[in-house]
Coordinates of C-alpha atoms and ligand atoms in Angstrom, one line a residue:
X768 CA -5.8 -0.4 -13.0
X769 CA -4.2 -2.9 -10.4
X770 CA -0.8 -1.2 -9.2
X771 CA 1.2 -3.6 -6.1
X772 CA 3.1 -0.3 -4.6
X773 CA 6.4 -2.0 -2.9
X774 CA 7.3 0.3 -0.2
X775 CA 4.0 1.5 -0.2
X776 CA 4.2 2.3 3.5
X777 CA 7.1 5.0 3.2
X778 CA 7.2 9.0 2.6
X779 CA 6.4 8.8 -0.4
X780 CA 5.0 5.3 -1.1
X781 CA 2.1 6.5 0.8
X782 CA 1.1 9.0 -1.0
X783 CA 1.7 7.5 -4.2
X784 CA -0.9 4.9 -3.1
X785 CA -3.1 7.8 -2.0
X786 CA -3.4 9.5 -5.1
X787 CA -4.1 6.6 -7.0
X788 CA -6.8 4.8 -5.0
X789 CA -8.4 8.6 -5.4
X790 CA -8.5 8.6 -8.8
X791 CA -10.2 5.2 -9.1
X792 CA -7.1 2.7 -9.4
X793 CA -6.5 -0.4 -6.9
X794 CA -3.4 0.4 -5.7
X795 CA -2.6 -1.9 -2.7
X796 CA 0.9 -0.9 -0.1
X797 CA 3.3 -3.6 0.2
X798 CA 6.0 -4.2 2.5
X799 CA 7.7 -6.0 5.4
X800 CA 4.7 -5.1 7.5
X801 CA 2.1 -6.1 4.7
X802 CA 4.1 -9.5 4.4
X803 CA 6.0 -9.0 1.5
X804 CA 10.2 -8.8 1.6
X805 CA 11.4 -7.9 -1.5
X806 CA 14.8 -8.8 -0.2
X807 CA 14.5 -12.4 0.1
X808 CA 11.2 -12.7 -2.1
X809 CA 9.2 -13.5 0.5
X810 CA 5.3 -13.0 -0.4
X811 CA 6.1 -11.3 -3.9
X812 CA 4.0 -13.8 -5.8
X813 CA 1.3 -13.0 -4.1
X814 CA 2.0 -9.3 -4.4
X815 CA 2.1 -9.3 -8.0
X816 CA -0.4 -11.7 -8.8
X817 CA -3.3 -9.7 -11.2
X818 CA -1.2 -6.6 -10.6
X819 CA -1.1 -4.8 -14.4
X820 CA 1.7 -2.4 -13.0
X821 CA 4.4 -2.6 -10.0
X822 CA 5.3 0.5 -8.7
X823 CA 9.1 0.1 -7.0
X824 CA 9.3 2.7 -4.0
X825 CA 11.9 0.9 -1.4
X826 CA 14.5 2.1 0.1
X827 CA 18.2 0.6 1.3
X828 CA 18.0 0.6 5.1
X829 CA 21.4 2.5 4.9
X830 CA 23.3 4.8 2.4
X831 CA 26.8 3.1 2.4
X832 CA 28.8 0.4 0.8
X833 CA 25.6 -2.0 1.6
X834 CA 23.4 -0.1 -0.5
X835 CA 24.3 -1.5 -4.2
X836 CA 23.8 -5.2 -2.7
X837 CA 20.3 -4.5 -1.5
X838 CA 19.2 -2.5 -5.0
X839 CA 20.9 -5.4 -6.7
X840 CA 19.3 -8.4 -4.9
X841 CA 15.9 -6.5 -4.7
X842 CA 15.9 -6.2 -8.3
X843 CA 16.8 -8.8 -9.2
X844 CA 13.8 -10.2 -7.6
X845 CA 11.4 -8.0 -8.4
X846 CA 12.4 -8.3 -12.0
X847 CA 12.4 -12.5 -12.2
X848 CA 8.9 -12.4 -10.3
X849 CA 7.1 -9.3 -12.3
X850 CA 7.9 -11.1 -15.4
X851 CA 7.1 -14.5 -14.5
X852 CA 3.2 -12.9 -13.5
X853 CA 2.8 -10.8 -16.8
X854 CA 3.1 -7.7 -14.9
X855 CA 3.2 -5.0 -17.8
X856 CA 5.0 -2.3 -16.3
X857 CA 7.6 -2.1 -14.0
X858 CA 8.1 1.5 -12.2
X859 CA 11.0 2.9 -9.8
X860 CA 12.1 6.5 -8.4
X861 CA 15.8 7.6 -8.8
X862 CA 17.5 10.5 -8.4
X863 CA 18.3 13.5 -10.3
X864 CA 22.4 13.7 -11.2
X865 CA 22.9 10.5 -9.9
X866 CA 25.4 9.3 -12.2
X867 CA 27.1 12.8 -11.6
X868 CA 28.3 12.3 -8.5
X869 CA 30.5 9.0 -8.4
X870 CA 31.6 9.4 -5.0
X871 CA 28.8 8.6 -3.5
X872 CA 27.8 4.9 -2.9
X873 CA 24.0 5.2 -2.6
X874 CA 23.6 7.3 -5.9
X875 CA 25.8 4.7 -7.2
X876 CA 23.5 2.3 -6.3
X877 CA 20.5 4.0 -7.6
X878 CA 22.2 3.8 -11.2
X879 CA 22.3 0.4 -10.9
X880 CA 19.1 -0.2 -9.9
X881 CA 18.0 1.7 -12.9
X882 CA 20.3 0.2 -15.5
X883 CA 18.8 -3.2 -13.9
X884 CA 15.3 -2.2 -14.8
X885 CA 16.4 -0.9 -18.1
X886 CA 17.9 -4.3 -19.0
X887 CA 15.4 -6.7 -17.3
X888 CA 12.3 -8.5 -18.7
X889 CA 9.4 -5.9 -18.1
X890 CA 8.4 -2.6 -19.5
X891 CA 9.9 0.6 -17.5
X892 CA 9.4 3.7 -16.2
X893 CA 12.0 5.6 -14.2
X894 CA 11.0 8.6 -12.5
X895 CA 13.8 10.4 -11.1
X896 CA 13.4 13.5 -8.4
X897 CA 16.0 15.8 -6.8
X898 CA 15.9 15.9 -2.9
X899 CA 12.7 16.4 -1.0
X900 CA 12.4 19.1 1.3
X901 CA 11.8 16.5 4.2
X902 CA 14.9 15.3 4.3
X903 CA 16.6 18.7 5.1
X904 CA 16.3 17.5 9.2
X905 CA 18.3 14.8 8.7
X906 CA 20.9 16.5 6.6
X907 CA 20.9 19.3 9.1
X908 CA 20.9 16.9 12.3
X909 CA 24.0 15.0 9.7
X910 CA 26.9 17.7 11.0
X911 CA 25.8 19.7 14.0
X912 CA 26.1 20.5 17.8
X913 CA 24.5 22.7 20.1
X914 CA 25.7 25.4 18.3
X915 CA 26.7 24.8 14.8
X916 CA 25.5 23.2 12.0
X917 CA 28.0 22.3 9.2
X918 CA 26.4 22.7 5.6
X919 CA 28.3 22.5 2.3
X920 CA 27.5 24.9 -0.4
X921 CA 26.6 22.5 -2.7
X922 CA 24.0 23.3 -5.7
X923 CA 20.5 21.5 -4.6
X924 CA 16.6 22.2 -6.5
X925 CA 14.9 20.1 -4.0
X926 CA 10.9 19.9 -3.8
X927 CA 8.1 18.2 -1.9
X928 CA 7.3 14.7 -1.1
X929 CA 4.2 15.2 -2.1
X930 CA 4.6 16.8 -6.2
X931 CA 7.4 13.6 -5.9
X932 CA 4.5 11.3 -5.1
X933 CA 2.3 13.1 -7.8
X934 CA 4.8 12.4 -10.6
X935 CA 5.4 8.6 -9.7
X936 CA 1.3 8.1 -9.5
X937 CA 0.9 10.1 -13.2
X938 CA 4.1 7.9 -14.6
X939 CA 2.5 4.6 -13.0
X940 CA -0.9 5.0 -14.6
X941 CA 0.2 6.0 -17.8
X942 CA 1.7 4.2 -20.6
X943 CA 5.6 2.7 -20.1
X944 CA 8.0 5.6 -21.2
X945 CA 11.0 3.0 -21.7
X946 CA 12.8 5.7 -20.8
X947 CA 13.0 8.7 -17.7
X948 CA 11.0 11.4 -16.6
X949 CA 13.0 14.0 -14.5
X950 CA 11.0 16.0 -12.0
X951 CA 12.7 18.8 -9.7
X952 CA 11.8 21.6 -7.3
X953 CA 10.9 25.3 -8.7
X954 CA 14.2 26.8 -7.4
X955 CA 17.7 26.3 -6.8
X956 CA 19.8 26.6 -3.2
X957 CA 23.1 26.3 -2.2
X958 CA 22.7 24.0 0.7
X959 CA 24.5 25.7 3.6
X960 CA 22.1 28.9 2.6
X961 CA 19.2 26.7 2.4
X962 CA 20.0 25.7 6.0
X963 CA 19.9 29.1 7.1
X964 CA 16.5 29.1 5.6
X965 CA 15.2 26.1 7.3
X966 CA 16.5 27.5 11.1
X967 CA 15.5 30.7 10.7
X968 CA 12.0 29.9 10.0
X969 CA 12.4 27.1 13.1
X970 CA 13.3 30.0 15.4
X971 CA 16.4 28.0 15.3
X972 CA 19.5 30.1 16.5
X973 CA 22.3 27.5 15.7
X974 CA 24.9 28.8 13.3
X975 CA 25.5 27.5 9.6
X976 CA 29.3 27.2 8.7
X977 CA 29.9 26.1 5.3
X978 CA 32.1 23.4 5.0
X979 CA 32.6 22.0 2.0
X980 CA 33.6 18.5 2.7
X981 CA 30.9 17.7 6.0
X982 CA 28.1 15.2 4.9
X983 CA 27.0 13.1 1.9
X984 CA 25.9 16.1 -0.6
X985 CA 29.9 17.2 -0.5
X986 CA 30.2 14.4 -2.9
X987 CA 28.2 16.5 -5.4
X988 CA 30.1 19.3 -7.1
X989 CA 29.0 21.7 -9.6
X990 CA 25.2 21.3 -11.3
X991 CA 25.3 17.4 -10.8
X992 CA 22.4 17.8 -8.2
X993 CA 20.3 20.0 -10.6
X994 CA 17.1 19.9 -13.5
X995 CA 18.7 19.2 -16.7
X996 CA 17.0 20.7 -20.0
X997 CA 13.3 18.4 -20.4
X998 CA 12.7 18.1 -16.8
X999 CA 9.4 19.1 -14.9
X1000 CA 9.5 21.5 -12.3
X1001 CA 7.3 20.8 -9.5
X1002 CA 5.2 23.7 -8.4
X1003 CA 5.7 24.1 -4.3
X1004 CA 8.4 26.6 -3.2
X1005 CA 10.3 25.6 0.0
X1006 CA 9.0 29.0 1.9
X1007 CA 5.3 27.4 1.0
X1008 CA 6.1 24.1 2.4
X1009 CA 8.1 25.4 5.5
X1010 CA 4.6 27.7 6.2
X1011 CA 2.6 24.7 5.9
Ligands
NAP329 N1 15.6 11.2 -0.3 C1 15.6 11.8 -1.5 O1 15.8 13.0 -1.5 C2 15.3 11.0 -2.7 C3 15.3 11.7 -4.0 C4 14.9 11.0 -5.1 C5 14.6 9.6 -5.0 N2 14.6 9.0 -3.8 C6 14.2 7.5 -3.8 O2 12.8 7.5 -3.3 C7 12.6 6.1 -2.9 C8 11.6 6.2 -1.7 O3 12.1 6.9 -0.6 P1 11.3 7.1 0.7 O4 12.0 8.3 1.4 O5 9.8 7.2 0.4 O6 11.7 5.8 1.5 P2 11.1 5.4 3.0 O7 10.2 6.4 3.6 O8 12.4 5.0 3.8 O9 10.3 4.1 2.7 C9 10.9 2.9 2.3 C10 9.8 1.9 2.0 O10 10.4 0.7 1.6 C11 10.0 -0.4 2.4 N3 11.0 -1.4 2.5 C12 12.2 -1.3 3.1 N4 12.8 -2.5 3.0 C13 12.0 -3.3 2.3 C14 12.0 -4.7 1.9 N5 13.1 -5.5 2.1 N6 11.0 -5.2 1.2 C15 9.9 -4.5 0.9 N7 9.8 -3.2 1.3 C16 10.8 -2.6 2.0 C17 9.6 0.3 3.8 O11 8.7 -0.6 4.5 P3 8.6 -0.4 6.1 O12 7.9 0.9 6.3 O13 7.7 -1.6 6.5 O14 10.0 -0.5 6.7 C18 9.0 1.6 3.3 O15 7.6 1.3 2.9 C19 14.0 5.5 -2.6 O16 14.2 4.5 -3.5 C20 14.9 6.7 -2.8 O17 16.2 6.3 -3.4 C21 14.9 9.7 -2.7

């Protein structure tokens, strides 16, 4: 199977493209750096051309008020060019809650990216994940000093890049689901104790504070952020990926 992976140079577009090319598929990265710029449409003829599936793995260079403009124009694009080439399925990665939490802009803009994809031309897949463990720096690095780092207690089941990657290669080279396949971690944190987790096994000795309204996960409240009944739980543990 032929598989153009937009974004196939990111966290987890690279290992997407791994695991397919190991399993026998031609999947081939694509991105501003291979040429192609799904923003403006620049080289996505070429990209698509004999491809049987496009995998969708970009990301809006920022998580503000810009980000439903790029999902929309990106789409949009995407969409007019993988049906013009006959491309047969059309896969993208969202997130897990993200119509639960409507204070938050980028998650706002991930449900329109996906309710562009369900109305559009081409046959769909939409994998959606909960937070990867990787991105636990920058959520750290998002309210702290020297000393303190300011965490909300905010419900999270985050998992690895990698069983992320995993999902979106099995979803890509199987059949369109026309429809969502939810994938989450194997357990559930509260973030500010998760935090405490993540410095302690850093030899970090900053303090966590929970504070309830400091960074983007605030926005979430409740179990918006977590595995509803049907999904998949992926199979590292964070302790198992911090030891790695
Ligand atoms: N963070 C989370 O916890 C989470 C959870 C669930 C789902 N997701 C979703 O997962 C997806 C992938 O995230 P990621 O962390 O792998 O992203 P990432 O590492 O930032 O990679 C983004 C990719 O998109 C490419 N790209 C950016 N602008 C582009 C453009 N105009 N045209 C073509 N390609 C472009 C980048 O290319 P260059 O490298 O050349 O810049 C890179 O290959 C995102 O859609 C995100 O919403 C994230």
């Amino acid at each position: 199977m032929q598989l153009a992976v937009i974004g196939g140079t990111g966290l987890i577009g690279s290992q997407v493209v791994r695991i397919l090319n190991a399993s026998g598929h031609e999947a081939v990265p694509q991105s501003p750096s291979t040429g192609l710029d799904l923003l403006s449409g620049q080289g996505l003829a070429e990209a698509l051309s004999g491809a049987d599936v496009v995998v969708n793995l970009t990301n809006s260079p920022t998580f503000d008020e810009a980000s439903p403009a790029f999902f929309q124009a990106t789409m949009d694009n995407l969409l007019t060019a993988a049906g013009a080439a006959g491309v047969g399925h059309a896969v993208i990665l969202s997130i897990v809650g993200a119509d639960l939490v409507p204070g938050f802009v980028y998650y706002q803009a991930k449900v329109l990216q996906e309710d562009l994809l369900k109305t559009g031309p081409v046959p769909y897949s939409i994998v959606r994940a909960t937070q990867f463990f990787e991105f636990m720096d920058a959520t750290i690095a998002e309210n702290a000093d020297e000393s303190t780092v300011r965490l909300p207690a905010t419900l999270i089941q985050p998992m690895a890049s990698a069983d992320v990657a995993q999902a979106v290669a099995d979803v890509s080279a199987g059949h369109p689901l026309q429809g969502t396949r939810s994938v989450a971690g194997p357990e559930v944190f509260a973030l500010d104790e998760l935090g405490k987790i993540t410095l302690a096994a850093r030899g970090d000795h900053r303090a966590v504070v929970t504070d309830n309204s400091a960074g983007m996960f605030a926005a979430a409240s409740g179990d918006a952020l977590i595995a509803k009944d049907g999904a998949v739980l992926a199979p590292t543990t964070y302790r198992e990926w911090l030891a790695r």
